[in-house]
Coordinates of C-alpha atoms in Angstrom, one line a residue:
X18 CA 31.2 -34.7 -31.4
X19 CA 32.6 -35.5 -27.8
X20 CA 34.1 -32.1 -27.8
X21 CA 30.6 -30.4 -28.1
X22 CA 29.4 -32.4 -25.7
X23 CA 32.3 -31.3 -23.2
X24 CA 31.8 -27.8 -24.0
X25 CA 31.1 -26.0 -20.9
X26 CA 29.1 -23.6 -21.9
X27 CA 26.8 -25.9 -23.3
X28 CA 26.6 -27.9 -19.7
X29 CA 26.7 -24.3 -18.2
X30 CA 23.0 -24.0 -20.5
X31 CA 21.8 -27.1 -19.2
X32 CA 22.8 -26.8 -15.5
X33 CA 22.2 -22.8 -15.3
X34 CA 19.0 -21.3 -15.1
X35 CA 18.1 -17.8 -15.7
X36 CA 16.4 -16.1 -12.8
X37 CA 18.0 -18.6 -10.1
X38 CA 20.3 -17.7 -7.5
X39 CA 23.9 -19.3 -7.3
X40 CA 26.8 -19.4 -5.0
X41 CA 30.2 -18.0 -6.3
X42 CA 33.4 -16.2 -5.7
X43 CA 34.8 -12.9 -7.2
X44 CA 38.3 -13.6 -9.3
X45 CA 38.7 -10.3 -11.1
X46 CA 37.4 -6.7 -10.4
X47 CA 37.4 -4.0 -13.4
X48 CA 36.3 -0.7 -13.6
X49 CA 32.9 -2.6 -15.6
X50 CA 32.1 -5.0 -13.1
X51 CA 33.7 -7.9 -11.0
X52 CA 34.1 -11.9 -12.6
X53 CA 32.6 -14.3 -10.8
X54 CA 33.1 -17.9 -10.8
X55 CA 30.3 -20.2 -10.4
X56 CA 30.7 -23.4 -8.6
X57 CA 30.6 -25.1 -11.3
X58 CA 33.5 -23.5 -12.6
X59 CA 31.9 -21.5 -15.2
X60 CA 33.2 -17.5 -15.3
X61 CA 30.5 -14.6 -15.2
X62 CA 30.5 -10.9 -15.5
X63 CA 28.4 -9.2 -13.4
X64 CA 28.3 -5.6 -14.8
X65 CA 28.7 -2.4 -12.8
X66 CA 25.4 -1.6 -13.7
X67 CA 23.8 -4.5 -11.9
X68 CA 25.9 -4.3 -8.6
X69 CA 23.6 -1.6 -7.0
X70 CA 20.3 -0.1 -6.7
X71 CA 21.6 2.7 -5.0
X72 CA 21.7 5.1 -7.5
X73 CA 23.8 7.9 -5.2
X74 CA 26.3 5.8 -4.7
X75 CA 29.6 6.5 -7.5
X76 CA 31.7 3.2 -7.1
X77 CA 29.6 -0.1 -6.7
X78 CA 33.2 -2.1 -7.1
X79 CA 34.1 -0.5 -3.6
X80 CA 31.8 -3.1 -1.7
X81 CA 33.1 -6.4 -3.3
X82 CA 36.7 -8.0 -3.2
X83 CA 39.0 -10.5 -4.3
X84 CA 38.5 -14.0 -3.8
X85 CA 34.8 -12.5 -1.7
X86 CA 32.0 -15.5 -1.6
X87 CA 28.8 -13.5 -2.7
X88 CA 25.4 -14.9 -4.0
X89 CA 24.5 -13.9 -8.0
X90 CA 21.5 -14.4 -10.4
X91 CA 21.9 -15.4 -13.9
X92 CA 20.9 -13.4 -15.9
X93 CA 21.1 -14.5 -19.4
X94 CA 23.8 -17.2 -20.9
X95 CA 24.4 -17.2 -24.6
X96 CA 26.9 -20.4 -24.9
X97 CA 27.2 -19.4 -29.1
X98 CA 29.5 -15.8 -27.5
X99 CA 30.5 -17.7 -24.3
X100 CA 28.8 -15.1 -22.2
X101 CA 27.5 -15.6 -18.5
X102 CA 25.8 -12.6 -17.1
X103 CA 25.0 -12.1 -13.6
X104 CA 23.4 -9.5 -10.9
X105 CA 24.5 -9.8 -8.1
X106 CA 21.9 -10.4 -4.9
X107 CA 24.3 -10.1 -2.0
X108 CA 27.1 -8.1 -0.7
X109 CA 26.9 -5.1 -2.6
X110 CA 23.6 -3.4 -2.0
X111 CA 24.4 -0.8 0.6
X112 CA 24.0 -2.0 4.6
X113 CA 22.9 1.7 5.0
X114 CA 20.4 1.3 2.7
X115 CA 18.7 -1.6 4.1
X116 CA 19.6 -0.2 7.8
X117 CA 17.7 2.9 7.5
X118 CA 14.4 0.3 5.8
X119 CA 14.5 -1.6 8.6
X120 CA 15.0 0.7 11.6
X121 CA 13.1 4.0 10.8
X122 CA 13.2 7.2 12.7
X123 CA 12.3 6.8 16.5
X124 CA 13.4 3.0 16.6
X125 CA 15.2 1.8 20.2
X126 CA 18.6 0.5 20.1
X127 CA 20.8 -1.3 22.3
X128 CA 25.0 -0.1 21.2
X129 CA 28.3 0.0 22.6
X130 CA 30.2 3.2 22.6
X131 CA 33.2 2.5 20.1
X132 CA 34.8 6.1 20.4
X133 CA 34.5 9.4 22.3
X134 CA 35.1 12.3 21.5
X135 CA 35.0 16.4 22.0
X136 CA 31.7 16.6 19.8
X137 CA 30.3 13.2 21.0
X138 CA 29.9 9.8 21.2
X139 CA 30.1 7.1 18.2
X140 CA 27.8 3.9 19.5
X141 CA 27.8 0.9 17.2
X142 CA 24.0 -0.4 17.3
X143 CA 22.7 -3.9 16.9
X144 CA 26.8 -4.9 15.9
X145 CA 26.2 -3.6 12.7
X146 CA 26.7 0.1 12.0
X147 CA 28.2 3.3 13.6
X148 CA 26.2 6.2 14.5
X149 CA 27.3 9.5 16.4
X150 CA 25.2 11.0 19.7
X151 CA 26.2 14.5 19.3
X152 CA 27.3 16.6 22.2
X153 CA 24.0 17.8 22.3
X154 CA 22.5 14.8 22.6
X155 CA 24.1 13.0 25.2
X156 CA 22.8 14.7 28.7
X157 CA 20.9 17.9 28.6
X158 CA 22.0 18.0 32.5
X159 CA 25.4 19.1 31.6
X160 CA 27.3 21.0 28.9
X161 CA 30.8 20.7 27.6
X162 CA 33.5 17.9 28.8
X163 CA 31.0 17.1 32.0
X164 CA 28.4 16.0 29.4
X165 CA 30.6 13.3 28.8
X166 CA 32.7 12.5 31.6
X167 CA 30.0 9.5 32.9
X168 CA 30.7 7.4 29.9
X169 CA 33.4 5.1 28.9
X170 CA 34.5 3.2 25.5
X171 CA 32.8 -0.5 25.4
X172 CA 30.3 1.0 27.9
X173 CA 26.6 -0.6 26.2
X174 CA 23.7 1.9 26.2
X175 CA 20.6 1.9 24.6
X176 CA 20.1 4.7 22.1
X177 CA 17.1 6.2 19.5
X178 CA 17.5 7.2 16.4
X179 CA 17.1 10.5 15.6
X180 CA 17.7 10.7 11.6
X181 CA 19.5 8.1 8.9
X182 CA 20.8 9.6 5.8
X183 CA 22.5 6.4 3.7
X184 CA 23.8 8.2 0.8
X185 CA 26.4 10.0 3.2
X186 CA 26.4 6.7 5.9
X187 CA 25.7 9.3 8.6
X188 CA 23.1 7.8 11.7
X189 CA 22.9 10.4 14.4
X190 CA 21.3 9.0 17.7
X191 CA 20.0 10.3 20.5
X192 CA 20.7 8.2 24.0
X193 CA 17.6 7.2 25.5
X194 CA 18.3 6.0 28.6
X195 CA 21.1 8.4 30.3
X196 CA 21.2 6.5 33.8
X197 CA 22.0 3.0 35.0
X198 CA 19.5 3.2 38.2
X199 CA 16.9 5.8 37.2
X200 CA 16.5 6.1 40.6
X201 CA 19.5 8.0 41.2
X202 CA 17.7 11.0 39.2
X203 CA 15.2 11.0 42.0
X204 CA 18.8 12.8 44.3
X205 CA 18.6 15.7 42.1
X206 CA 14.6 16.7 43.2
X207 CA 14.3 18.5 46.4
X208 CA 11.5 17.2 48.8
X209 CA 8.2 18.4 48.3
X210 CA 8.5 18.5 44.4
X211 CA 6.2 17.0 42.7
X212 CA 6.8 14.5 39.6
X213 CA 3.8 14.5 36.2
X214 CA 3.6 12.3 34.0
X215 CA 3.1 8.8 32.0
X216 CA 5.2 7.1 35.0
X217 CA 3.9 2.8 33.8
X218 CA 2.9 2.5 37.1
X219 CA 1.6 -1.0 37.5
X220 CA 5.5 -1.8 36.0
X221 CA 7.2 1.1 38.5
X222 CA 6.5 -0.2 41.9
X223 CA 10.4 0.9 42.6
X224 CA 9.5 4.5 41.6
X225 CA 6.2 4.8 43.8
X226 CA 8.4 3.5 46.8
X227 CA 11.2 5.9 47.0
X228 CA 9.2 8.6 45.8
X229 CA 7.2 8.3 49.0
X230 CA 10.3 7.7 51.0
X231 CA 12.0 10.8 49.8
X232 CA 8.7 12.6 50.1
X233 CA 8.3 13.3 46.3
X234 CA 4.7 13.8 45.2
X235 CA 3.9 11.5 41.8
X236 CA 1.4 12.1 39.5
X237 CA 0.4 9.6 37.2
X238 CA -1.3 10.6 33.8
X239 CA -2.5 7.1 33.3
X240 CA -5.2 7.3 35.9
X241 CA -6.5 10.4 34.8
X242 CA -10.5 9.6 35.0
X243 CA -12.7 9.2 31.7
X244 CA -15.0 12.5 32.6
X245 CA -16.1 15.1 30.5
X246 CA -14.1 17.3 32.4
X247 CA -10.6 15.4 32.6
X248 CA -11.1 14.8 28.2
X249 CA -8.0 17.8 27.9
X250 CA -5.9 15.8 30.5
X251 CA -6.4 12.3 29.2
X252 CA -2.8 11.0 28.0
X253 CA -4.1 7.3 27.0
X254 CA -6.8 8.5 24.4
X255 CA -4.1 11.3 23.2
X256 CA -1.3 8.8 22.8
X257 CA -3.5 5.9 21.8
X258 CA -5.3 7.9 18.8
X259 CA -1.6 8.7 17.3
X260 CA -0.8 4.8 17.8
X261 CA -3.5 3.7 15.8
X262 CA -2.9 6.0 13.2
X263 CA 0.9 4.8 13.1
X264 CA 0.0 1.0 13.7
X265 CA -1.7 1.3 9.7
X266 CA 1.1 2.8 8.3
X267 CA 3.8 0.2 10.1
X268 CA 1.7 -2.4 8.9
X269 CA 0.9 -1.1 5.2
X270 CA 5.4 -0.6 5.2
X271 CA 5.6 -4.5 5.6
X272 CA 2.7 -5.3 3.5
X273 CA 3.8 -6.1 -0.4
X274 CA 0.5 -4.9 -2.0
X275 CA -1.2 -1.3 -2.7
X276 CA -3.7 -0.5 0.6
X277 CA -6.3 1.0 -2.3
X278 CA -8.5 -0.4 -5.3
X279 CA -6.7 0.7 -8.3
X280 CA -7.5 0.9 -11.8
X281 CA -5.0 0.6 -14.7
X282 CA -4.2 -0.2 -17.6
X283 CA -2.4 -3.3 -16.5
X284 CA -5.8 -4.2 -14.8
X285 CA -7.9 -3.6 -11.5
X286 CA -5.9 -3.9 -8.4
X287 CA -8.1 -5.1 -5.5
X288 CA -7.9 -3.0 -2.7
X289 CA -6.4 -4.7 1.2
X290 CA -8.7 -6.1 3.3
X291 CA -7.8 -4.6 7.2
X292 CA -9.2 -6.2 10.2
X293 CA -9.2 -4.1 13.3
X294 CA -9.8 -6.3 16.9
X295 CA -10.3 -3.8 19.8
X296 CA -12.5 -0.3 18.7
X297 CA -11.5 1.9 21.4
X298 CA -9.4 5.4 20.7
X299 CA -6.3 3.3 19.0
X300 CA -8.3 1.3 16.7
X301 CA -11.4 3.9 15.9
X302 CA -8.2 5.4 14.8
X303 CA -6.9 2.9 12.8
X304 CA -10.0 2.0 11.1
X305 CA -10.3 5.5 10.1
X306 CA -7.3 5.7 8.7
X307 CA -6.9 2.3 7.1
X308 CA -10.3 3.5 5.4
X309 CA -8.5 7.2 3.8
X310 CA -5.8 5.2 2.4
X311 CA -8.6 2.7 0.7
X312 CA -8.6 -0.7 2.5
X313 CA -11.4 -2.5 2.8
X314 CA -12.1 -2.7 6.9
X315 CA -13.6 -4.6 9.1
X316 CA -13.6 -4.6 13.0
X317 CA -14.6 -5.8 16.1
X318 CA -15.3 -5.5 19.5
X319 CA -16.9 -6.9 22.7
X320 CA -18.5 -4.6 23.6
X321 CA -22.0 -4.1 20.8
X322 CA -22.0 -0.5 21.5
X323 CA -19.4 0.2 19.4
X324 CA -21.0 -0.8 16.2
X325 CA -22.4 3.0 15.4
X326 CA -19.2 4.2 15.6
X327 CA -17.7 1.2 13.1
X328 CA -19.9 1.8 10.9
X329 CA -20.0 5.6 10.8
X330 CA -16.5 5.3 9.9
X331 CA -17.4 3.2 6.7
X332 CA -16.2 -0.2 8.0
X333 CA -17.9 -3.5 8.8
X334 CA -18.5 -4.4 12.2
X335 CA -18.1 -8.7 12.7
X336 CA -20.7 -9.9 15.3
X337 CA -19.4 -12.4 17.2
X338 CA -22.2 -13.2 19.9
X339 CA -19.8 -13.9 23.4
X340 CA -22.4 -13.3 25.7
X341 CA -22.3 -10.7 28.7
X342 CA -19.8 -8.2 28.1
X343 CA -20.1 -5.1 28.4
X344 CA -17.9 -2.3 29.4
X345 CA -16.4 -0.8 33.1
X346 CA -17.9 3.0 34.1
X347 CA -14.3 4.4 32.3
X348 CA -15.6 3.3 29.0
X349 CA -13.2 0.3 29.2
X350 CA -14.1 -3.3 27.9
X351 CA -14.3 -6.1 30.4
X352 CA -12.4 -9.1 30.6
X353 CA -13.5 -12.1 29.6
X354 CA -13.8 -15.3 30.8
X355 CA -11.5 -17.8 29.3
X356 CA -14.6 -19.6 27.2
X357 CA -15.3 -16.4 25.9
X358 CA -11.8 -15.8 24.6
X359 CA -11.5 -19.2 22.8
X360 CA -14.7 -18.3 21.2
X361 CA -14.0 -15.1 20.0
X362 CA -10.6 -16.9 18.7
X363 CA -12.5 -19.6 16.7
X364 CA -14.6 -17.2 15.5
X365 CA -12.7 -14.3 14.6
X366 CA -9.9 -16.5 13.1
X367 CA -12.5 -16.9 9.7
X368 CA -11.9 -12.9 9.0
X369 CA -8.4 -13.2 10.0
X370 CA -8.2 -16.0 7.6
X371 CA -9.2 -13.6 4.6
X372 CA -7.5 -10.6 5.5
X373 CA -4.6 -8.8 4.4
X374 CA -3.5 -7.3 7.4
X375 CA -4.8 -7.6 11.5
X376 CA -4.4 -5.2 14.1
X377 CA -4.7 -5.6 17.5
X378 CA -5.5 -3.5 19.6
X379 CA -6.9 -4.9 23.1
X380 CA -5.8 -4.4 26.2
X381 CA -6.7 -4.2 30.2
X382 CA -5.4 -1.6 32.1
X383 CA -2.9 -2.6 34.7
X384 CA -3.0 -6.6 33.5
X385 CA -1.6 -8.6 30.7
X386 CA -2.9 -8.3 27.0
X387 CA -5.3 -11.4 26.6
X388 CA -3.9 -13.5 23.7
X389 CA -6.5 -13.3 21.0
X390 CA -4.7 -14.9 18.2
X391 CA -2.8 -18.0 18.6
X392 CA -0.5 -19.7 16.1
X393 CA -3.1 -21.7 14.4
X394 CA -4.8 -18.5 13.5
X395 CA -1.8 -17.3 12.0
X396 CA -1.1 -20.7 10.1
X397 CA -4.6 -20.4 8.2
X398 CA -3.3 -16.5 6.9
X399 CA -2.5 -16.1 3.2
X400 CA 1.7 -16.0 3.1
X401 CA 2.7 -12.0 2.8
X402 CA -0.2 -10.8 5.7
X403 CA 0.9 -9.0 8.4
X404 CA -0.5 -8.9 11.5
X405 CA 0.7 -5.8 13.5
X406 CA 0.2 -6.1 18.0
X407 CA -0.3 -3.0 19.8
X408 CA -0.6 -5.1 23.2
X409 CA 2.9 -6.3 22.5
X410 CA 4.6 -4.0 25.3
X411 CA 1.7 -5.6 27.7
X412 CA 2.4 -8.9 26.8
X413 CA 0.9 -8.7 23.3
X414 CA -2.2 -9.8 21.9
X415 CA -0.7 -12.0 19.1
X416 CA 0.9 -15.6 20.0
X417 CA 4.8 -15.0 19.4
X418 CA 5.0 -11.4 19.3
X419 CA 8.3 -10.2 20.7
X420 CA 8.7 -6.0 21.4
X421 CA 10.2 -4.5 18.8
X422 CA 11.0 -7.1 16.5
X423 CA 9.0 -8.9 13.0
X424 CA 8.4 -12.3 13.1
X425 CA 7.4 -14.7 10.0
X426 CA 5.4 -17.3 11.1
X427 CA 4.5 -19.3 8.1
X428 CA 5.2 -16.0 5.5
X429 CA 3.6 -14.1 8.1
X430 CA 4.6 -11.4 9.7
X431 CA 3.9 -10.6 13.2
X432 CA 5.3 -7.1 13.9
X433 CA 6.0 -5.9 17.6
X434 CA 6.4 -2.2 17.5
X435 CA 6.9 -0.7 21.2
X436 CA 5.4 3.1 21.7
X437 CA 3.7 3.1 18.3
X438 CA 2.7 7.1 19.0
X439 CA 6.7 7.8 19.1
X440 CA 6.5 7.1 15.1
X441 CA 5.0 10.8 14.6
X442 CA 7.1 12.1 17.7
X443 CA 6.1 15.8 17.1
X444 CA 2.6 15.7 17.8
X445 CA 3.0 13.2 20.2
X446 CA 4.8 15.3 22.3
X447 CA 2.9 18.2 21.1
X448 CA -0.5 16.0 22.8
X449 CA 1.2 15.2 25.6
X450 CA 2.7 18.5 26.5
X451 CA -0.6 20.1 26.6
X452 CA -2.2 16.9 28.8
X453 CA 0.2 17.5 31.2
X454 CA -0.3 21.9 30.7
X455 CA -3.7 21.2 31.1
X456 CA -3.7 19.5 34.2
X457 CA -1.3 22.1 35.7
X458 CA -3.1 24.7 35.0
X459 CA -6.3 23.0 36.4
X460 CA -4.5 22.6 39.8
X461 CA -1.7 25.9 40.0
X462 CA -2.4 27.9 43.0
X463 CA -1.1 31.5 42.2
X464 CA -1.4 32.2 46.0
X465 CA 1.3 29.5 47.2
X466 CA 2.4 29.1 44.3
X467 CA 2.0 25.7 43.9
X468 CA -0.3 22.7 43.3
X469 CA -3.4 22.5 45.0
X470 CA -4.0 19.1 46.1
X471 CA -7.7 19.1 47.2
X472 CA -8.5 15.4 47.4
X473 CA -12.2 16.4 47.1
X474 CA -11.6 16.3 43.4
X475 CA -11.7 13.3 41.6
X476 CA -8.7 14.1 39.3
X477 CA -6.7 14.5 41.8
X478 CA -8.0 11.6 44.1
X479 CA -7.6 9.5 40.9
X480 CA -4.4 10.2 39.2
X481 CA -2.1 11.3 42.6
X482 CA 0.1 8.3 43.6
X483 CA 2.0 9.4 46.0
X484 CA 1.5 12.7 48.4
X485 CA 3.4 14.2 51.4
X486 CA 5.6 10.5 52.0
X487 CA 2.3 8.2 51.6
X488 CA 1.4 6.0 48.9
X489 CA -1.9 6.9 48.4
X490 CA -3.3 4.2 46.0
X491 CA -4.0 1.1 47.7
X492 CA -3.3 -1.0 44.1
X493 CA 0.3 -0.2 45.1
X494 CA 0.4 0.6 48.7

């Protein structure tokens, strides 16, 4: 009788539970699985077949060793055949794998240059994984051994992935930042040239200043003016309307439920409830298409105007009475007062409360996001919502936000995503490319051959920085 009760399996059955996690260490590997002994000093066999969802990958046993601490899930015991099966949770799913689900296509990396070589440049990124910047890649300035002659091993850079392809652990990188001082770019354009494009300006005072000195003329695309006329030129609404688009797709990849109503045989799924704060291009955008994939939208705004437009989409516009608002002669919405913005917290926090997923999406041009949703917001949020901030490269919108990076507040995720419109890169750059086209064209003189810079118009007064060594806007003069 006292040797049954001793019998470890028996204790294994009573301190064991299937579908719990457990600490243990690997004492044999076969060519069927590894052996893994539990702390309490019951053997398991976690077999080949449960090491790896990965099905490309042709030897599981490769990622696990001797004596390795790893974290398994029981599986089933059966104490009458002495038998302890276990998956196995940690260590052997492949880091590419979960790499390439965590840092998709476009994503900004900080790396140190581990190797280079005749073909180019192997970077290891966020101290995890090796990925190669071809030749190619590293400085379209130069070809051949000069390409490569500015960089030196343990040198840190910050790269952008170009493609991930786990199943042959292969992450080719592009390097996104190719100088130290970008000023020192500014030696290689003669005087009298003239710089367009999205040039951040209220964050690039530097630029503006020795673009002047050196006499370089600098167009910003940013202050291209909201006319009829200037609608082909306009960068912001281009780049904004691809954001939004991207910002419901980020969101709907964190999200653990279905975006649409669906019904099955297993029963009715309710579609996700998306709240949209800020309907200008970006979120018009995202409400649009939150409401294609099948969410159940609601939005709002300060400024009442907007509510047509809402609701002609198919969503629900939340009326939030703030007082006078209104909107500036760009189209842009005001800033409010600080009562105002603790009111439209309070209030707004009830929809944010019973939604699946929040975007934000306000922002003042040339000042810091106004913080719309503080941390007890976020507290009141069912566990698994995600609240995606496009403001979070302004200072963010969302209490907590960091660029580029997902934080769980409470089982909530607060995702940071920098340049949103990057995440469908081709037409971004196809929109942009014909912004910038467009307001060439506008402007080329085929007599001088050049731009004409006749400050009568109010493009050019608008969206001209600097012109002929002056700084011409008095915001940074």
């Amino acid at each position: 009788m006292k040797q049954l009760q001793n019998d470890p399996w028996i204790e294994a059955q009573a301190n064991y539970s299937v579908g719990e996690r457990y600490k243990g260490r690997v004492t044999n590997i076969a060519d069927y699985g590894a052996f893994v002994e539990l702390e309490g000093g019951i053997e398991g066999l976690v077999h080949v077949s449960e090491m790896s969802w990965v099905s490309k990958m042709q030897n599981p046993n490769k990622y696990v060793e001797q004596n390795q601490e790893v974290e398994v899930m029981v599986l089933e015991i059966d104490p009458d055949k002495k038998r302890l099966s276990l998956g196995l949770k940690q260590c052997l799913d492949n880091p590419w794998e979960d790499f390439a689900q965590n840092n998709p296509i476009g994503t900004k990396l900080k790396g140190k240059i581990q190797n280079i070589t005749d073909f180019g440049l192997f970077v290891k990124v966020n101290n995890e994984l090796d990925g190669l910047v071809h030749m190619s890649d590293v400085d379209w300035r130069k070809s051949g051994p000069d390409a490569i002659k500015d960089f030196e091993v343990d040198q840190e850079i910050e790269t952008i992935i170009i493609d991930i392809d786990p199943s042959k652990e292969r992450i080719s990188l592009g390097i996104n930042q190719l100088d130290n001082d970008p000023m020192e770019s500014l030696d290689q354009i003669k005087k009298g040239s003239t710089i367009l494009g999205m040039i951040s300006p209220f964050s690039n005072q530097q630029l503006i200043e020795e673009c002047a000195q050196r006499n370089i003329n600098l167009v910003s695309m940013e202050f291209i003016p909201r006319i009829t006329r200037a609608q082909k030129m306009d960068v912001l609404s281009s780049q904004a309307n691809l954001a939004g688009y991207a910002a419901v797709l980020e969101a709907a990849q964190h999200l653990s439920s279905a975006l649409p109503m669906m019904m099955t045989a297993a029963g009715t799924l309710k579609p996700a409830r998306v709240f949209v704060i800020g309907v200008g291009v970006a979120g018009l955008q995202a409400i649009a298409t939150a409401k294609r994939l099948g969410a159940r939208v609601e939005a709002f705004d300060t400024r009442d105007v907007v509510e047509e437009q809402v609701k002609s989409l198919g969503a629900k516009f939340v009326k939030i009475d703030l007082g006078d608002t209104g909107q500036t002669d760009q189209g842009y919405a005001k800033e409010l007062t600080p009562e105002q913005i603790a009111k439209q917290k309070d209030l707004q926090s009830l929809v944010c409360e019973r939604s699946d997923i929040v975007i934000t999406t306000a922002q003042i041009f040339g000042r810091p996001a106004p913080k719309i949703i503080d941390e007890s917001t976020i507290k009141k949020m069912k566990p698994g919502s995600v609240i995606l901030d496009m403001a979070v490269e302004t200072g963010g919108n969302v209490e907590g936000s960091i660029v580029d990076e997902v934080v769980n507040v409470n089982g909530v995720k607060v995702v940071g995503v920098s340049y949103l419109a990057s995440r469908v890169s081709s037409h971004a750059s196809f929109a942009l490319s014909n912004n910038i086209i467009n307001w060439v064209t506008d402007f080329y003189d085929d007599e001088s051959n050049g731009i004409n810079f006749d400050f009568d118009d109010e493009v050019i007064q608008s969206s001209v920085l600097a012109y002929e060594g002056k700084i011409l806007n008095e915001r940074f003069a």
